[in-house]
Each structure stands twice: as structure tokens, then as C-alpha cells.
Coordinates of N, CA and C in Angstrom, one line a residue:
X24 N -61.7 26.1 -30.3 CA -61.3 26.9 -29.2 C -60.7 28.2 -29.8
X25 N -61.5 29.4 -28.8 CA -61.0 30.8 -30.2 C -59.5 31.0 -29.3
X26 N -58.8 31.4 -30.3 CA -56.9 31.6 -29.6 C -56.8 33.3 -29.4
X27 N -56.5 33.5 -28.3 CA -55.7 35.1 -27.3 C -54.6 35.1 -27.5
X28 N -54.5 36.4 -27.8 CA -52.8 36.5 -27.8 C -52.8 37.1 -26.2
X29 N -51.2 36.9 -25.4 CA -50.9 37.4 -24.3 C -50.2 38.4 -24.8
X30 N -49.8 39.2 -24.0 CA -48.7 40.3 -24.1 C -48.7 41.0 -22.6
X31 N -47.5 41.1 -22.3 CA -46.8 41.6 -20.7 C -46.8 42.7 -20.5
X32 N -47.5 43.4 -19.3 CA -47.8 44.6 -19.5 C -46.4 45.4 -18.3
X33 N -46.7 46.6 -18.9 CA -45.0 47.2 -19.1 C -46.1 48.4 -18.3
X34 N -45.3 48.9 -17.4 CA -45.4 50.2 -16.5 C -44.4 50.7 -15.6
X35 N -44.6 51.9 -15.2 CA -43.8 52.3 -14.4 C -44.1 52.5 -12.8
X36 N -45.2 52.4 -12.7 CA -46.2 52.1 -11.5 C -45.6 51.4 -10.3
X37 N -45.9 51.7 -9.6 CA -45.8 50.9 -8.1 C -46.7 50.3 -7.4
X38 N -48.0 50.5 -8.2 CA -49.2 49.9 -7.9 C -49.5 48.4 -8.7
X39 N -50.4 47.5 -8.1 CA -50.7 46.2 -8.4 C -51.0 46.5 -9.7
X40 N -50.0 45.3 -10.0 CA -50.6 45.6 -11.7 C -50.5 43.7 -12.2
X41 N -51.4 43.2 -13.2 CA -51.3 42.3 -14.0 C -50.1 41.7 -14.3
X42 N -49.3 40.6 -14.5 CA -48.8 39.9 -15.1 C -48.6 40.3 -16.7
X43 N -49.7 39.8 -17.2 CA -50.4 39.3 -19.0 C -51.7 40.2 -18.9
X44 N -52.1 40.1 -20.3 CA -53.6 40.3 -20.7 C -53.7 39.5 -21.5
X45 N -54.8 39.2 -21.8 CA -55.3 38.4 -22.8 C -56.4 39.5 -23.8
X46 N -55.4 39.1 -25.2 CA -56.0 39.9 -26.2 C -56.9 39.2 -27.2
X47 N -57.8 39.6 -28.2 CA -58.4 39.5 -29.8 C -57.4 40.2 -30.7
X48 N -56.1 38.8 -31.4 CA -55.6 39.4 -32.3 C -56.8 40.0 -33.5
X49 N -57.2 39.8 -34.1 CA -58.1 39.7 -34.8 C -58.7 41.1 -34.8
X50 N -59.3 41.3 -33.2 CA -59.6 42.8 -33.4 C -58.7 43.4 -33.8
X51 N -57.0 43.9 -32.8 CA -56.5 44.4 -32.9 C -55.6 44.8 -34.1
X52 N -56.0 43.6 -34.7 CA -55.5 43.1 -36.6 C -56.5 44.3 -37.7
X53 N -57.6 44.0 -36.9 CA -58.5 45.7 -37.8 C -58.6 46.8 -37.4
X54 N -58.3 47.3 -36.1 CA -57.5 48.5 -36.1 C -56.7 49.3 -37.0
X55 N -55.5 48.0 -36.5 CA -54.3 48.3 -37.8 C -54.8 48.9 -39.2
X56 N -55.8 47.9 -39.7 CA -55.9 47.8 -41.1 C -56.9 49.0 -41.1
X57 N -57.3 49.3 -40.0 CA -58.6 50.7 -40.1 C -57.6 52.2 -40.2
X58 N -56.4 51.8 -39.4 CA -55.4 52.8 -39.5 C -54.9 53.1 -40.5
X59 N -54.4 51.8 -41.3 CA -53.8 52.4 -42.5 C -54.6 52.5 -43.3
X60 N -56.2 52.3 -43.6 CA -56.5 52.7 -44.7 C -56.9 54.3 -44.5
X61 N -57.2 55.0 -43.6 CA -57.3 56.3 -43.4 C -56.1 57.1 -42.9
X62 N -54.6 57.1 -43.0 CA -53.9 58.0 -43.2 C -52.6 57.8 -43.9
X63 N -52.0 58.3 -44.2 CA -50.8 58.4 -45.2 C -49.2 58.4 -43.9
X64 N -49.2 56.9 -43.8 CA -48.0 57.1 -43.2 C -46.3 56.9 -44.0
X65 N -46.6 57.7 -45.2 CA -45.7 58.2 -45.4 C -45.5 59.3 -45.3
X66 N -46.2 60.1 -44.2 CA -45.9 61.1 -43.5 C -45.5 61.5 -42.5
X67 N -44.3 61.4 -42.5 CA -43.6 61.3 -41.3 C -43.6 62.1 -40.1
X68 N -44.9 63.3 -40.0 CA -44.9 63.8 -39.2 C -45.9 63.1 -37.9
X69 N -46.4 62.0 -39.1 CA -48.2 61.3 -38.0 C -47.0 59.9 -37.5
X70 N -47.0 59.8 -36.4 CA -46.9 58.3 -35.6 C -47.5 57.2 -35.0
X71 N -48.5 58.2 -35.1 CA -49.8 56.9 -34.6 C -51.0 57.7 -34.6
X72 N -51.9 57.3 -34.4 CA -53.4 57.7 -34.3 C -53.6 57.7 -32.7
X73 N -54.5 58.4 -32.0 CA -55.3 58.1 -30.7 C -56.6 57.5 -31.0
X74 N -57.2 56.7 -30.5 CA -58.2 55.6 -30.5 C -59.1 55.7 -29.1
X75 N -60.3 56.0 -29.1 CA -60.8 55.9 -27.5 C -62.0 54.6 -27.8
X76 N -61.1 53.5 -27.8 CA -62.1 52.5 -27.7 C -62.1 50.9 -26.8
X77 N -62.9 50.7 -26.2 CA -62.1 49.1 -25.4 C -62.5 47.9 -26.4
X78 N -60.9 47.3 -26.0 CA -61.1 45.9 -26.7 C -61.1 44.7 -25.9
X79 N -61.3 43.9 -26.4 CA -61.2 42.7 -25.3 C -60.5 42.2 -24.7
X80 N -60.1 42.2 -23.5 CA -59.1 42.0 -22.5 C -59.4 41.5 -21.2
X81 N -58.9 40.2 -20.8 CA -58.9 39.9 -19.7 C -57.1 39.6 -18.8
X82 N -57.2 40.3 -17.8 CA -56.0 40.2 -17.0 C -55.8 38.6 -16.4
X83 N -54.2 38.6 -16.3 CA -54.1 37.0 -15.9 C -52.5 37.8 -14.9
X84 N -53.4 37.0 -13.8 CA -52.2 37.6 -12.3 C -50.8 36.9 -12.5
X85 N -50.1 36.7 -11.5 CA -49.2 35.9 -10.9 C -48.9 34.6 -11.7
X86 N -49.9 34.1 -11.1 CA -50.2 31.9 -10.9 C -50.5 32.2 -12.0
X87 N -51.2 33.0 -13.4 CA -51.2 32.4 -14.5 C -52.8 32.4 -14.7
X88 N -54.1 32.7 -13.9 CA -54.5 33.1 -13.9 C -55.7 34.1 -14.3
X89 N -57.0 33.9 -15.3 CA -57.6 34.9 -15.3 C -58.4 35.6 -14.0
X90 N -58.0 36.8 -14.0 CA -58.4 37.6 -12.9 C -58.8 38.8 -12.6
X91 N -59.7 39.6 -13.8 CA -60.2 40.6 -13.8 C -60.4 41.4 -12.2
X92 N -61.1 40.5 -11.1 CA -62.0 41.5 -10.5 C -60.6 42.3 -9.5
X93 N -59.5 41.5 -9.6 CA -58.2 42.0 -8.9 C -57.8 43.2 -9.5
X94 N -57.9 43.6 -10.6 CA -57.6 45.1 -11.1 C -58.5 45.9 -11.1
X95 N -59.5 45.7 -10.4 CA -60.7 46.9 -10.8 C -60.1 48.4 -10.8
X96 N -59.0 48.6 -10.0 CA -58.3 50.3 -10.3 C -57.8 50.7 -11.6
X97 N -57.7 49.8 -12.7 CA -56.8 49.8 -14.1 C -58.6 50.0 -14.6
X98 N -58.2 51.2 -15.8 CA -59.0 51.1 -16.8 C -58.9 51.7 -18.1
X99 N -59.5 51.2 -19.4 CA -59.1 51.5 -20.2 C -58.7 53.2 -20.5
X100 N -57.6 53.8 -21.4 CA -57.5 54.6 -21.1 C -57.5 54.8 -23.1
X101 N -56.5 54.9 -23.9 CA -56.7 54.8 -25.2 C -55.9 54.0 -26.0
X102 N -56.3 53.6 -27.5 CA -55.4 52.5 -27.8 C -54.6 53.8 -28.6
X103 N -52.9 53.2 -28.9 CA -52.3 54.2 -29.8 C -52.0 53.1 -31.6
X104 N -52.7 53.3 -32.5 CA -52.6 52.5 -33.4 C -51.8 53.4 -34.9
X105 N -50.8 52.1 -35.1 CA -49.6 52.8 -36.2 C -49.7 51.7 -37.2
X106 N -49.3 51.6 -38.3 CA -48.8 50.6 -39.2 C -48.3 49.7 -38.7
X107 N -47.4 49.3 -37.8 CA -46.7 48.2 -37.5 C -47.5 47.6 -36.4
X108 N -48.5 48.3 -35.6 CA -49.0 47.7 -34.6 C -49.7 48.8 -33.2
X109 N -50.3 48.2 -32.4 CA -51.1 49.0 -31.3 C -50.6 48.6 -29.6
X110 N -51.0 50.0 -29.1 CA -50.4 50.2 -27.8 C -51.8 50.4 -27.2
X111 N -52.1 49.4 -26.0 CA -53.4 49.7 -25.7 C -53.1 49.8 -24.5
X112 N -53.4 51.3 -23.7 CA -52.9 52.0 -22.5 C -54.1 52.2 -21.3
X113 N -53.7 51.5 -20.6 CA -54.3 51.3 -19.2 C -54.2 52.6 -18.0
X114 N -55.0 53.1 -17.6 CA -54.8 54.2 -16.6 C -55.3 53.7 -15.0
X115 N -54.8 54.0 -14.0 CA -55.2 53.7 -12.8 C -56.1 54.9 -12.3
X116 N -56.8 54.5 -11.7 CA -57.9 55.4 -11.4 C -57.2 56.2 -9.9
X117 N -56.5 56.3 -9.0 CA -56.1 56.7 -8.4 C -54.7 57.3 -8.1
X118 N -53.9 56.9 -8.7 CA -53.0 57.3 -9.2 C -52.3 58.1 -10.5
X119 N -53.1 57.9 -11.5 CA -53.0 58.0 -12.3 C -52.1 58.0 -13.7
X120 N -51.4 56.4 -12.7 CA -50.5 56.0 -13.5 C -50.7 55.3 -15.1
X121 N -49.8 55.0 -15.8 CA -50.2 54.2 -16.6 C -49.4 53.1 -16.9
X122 N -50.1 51.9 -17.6 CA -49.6 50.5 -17.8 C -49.9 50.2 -19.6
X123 N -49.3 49.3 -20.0 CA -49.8 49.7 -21.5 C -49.3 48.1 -22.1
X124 N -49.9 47.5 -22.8 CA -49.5 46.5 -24.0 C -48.9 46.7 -25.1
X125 N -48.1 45.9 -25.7 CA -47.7 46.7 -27.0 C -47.7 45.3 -27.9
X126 N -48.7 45.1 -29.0 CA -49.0 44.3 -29.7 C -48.6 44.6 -31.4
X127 N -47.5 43.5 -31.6 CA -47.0 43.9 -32.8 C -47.1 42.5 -33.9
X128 N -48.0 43.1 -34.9 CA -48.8 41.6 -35.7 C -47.5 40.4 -36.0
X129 N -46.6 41.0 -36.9 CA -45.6 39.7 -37.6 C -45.1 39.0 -36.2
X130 N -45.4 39.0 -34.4 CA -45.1 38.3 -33.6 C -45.8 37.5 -33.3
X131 N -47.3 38.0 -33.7 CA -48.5 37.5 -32.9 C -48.5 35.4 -33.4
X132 N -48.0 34.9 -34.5 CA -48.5 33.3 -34.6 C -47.7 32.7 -33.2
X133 N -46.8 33.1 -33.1 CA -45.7 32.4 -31.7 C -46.2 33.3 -30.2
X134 N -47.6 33.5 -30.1 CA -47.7 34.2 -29.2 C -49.3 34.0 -28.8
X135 N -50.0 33.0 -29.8 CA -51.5 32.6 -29.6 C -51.3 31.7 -28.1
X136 N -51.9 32.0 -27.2 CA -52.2 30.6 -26.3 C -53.8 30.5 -26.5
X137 N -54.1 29.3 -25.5 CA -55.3 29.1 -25.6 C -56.1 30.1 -24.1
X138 N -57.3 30.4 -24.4 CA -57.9 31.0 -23.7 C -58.4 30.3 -21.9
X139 N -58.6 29.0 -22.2 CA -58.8 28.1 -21.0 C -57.6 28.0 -20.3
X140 N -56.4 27.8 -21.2 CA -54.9 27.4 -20.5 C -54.1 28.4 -20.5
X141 N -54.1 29.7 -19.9 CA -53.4 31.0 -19.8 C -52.2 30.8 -18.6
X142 N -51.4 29.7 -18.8 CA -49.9 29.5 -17.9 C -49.0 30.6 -18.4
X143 N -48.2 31.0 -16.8 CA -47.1 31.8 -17.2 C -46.5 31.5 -18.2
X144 N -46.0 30.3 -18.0 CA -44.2 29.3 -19.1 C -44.9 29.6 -20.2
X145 N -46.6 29.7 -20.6 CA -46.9 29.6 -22.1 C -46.7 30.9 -22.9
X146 N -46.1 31.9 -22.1 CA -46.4 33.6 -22.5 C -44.5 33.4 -23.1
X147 N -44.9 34.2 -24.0 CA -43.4 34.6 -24.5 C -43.3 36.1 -25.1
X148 N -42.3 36.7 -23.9 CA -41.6 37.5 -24.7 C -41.1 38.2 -26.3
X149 N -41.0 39.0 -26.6 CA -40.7 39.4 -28.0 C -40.7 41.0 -28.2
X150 N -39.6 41.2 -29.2 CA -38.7 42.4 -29.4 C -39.8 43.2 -30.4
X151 N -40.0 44.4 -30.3 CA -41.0 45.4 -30.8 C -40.6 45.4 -31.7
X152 N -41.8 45.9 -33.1 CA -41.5 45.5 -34.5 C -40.8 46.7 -34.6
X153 N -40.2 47.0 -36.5 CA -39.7 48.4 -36.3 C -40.6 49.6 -36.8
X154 N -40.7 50.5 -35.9 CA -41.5 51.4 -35.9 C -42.6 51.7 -34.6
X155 N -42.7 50.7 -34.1 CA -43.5 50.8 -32.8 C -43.2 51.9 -32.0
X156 N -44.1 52.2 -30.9 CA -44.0 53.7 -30.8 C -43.9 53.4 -29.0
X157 N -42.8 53.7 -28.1 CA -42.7 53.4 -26.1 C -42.6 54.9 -26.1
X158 N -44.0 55.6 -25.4 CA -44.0 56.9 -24.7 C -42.7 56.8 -23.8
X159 N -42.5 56.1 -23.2 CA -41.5 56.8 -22.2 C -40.5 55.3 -21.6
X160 N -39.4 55.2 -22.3 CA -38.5 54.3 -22.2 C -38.2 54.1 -21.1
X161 N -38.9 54.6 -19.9 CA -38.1 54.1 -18.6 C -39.5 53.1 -17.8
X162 N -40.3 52.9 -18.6 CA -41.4 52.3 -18.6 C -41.3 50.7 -18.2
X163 N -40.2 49.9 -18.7 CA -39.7 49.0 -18.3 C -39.0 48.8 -17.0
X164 N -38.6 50.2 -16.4 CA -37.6 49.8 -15.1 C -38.9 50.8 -13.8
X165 N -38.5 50.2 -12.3 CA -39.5 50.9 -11.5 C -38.9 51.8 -11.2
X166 N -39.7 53.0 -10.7 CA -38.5 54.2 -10.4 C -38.8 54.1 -8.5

């Protein structure tokens, strides 16, 4: 059984939004490594790269849930990929809000569930590595 990572998606929106997603560490694992082999982040002026590419993701609602056809308004918008990890940002087609994941590797072994059994209780929380990059810190609270 291939293993997803979840991660809780964080917006400022007032529109229906997702629960979880279900991710491919694995992809998002060669990102990373695609990022740092093409720039020098000991340059402290670069913080991340922009990425216009989709990865695999399915939405899981409420009940826990996979449930794509419920967000059809959310779409991909760009991934933001740094050394420590990637922000893959969702835009709403009407609004033009945004929602975003923030996937940070040294968390991801306590964070595999299985892809058939996507339960709330199985999702866990976890504190952003250091260096991760939140456009806009009020992203967590609704306004």
C-alpha cells in the first residue's frame, strides 16, 4: 500500500475549503532535492524558488474523507520550494483567495497515513521546520 502524507491546509478564506490533502512525499522529496541542486542557498537574498507545477493531491473533507469533486473552485496555483521544504498554494477561482500546504521533510515519517484510511484522529499536526517560508501570518486566523 503506497503511503500519503496529509497536511492541513491553512487559509485565510471564508470560502469552503478542505480539511487535509493527501500528498506524494516522495514527489515533493524531489522538488526539494531539484531545488537545491540548482541554487545556492547560501544566498541569503533567494528564499524559495516559484514552481508552476501540479502534484498529486487529493482533498479529504470534514468526515475524513476523500473528496475531490467538492472543491472544484480550489486550483492549483504554484508550489513555493526552499531547502527545508515546499508550500503548495491553492487559488480559488472566484474569489481569488488562497489556501496553501506547507510540507516540511524531517516531519513527514510521523505523518504517513495510509491512502484507503484517510481519518481525521490519523492527521497530525506539526511545527514548521526552521526556515520555512508563511506569506502572510495571519493565514492561520479568519478575518
Amino acid at each position: 500500500m503506497e503511503s500519503r502524507l496529509s497536511l492541513q491546509a491553512q487559509t485565510n478564506s471564508d470560502d469552503i475549503t478542505p480539511e487535509y490533502a493527501l500528498f506524494n512525499p516522495i514527489e515533493l522529496d524531489h522538488l526539494i532535492e531539484k531545488a537545491k541542486a540548482i541554487l545556492d542557498w547560501g544566498d541569503t537574498s533567494i528564499k524559495y524558488i516559484a514552481i508552476v507545477q501540479d502534484v498529486e493531491c487529493d482533498f479529504i473533507d470534514g468526515d475524513g474523507d476523500v473528496n475531490n469533486d467538492r472543491y472544484p473552485q480550489w486550483s492549483p496555483s504554484v508550489l513555493h520550494v526552499n531547502q527545508y521544504g515546499v508550500n503548495i498554494v491553492f487559488e480559488h477561482h472566484d474569489s481569488g483567495h488562497e489556501m496553501f500546504f506547507e510540507y516540511a521533510p524531517k516531519h513527514k515519517a510521523a505523518l504517513h497515513v495510509k491512502a484507503d484510511c484517510p481519518n481525521c484522529e490519523d492527521y497530525l499536526e506539526f511545527e514548521s521546520a526552521p526556515g520555512m517560508f508563511i506569506r502572510n501570518k495571519q493565514l492561520n486566523e479568519k478575518q
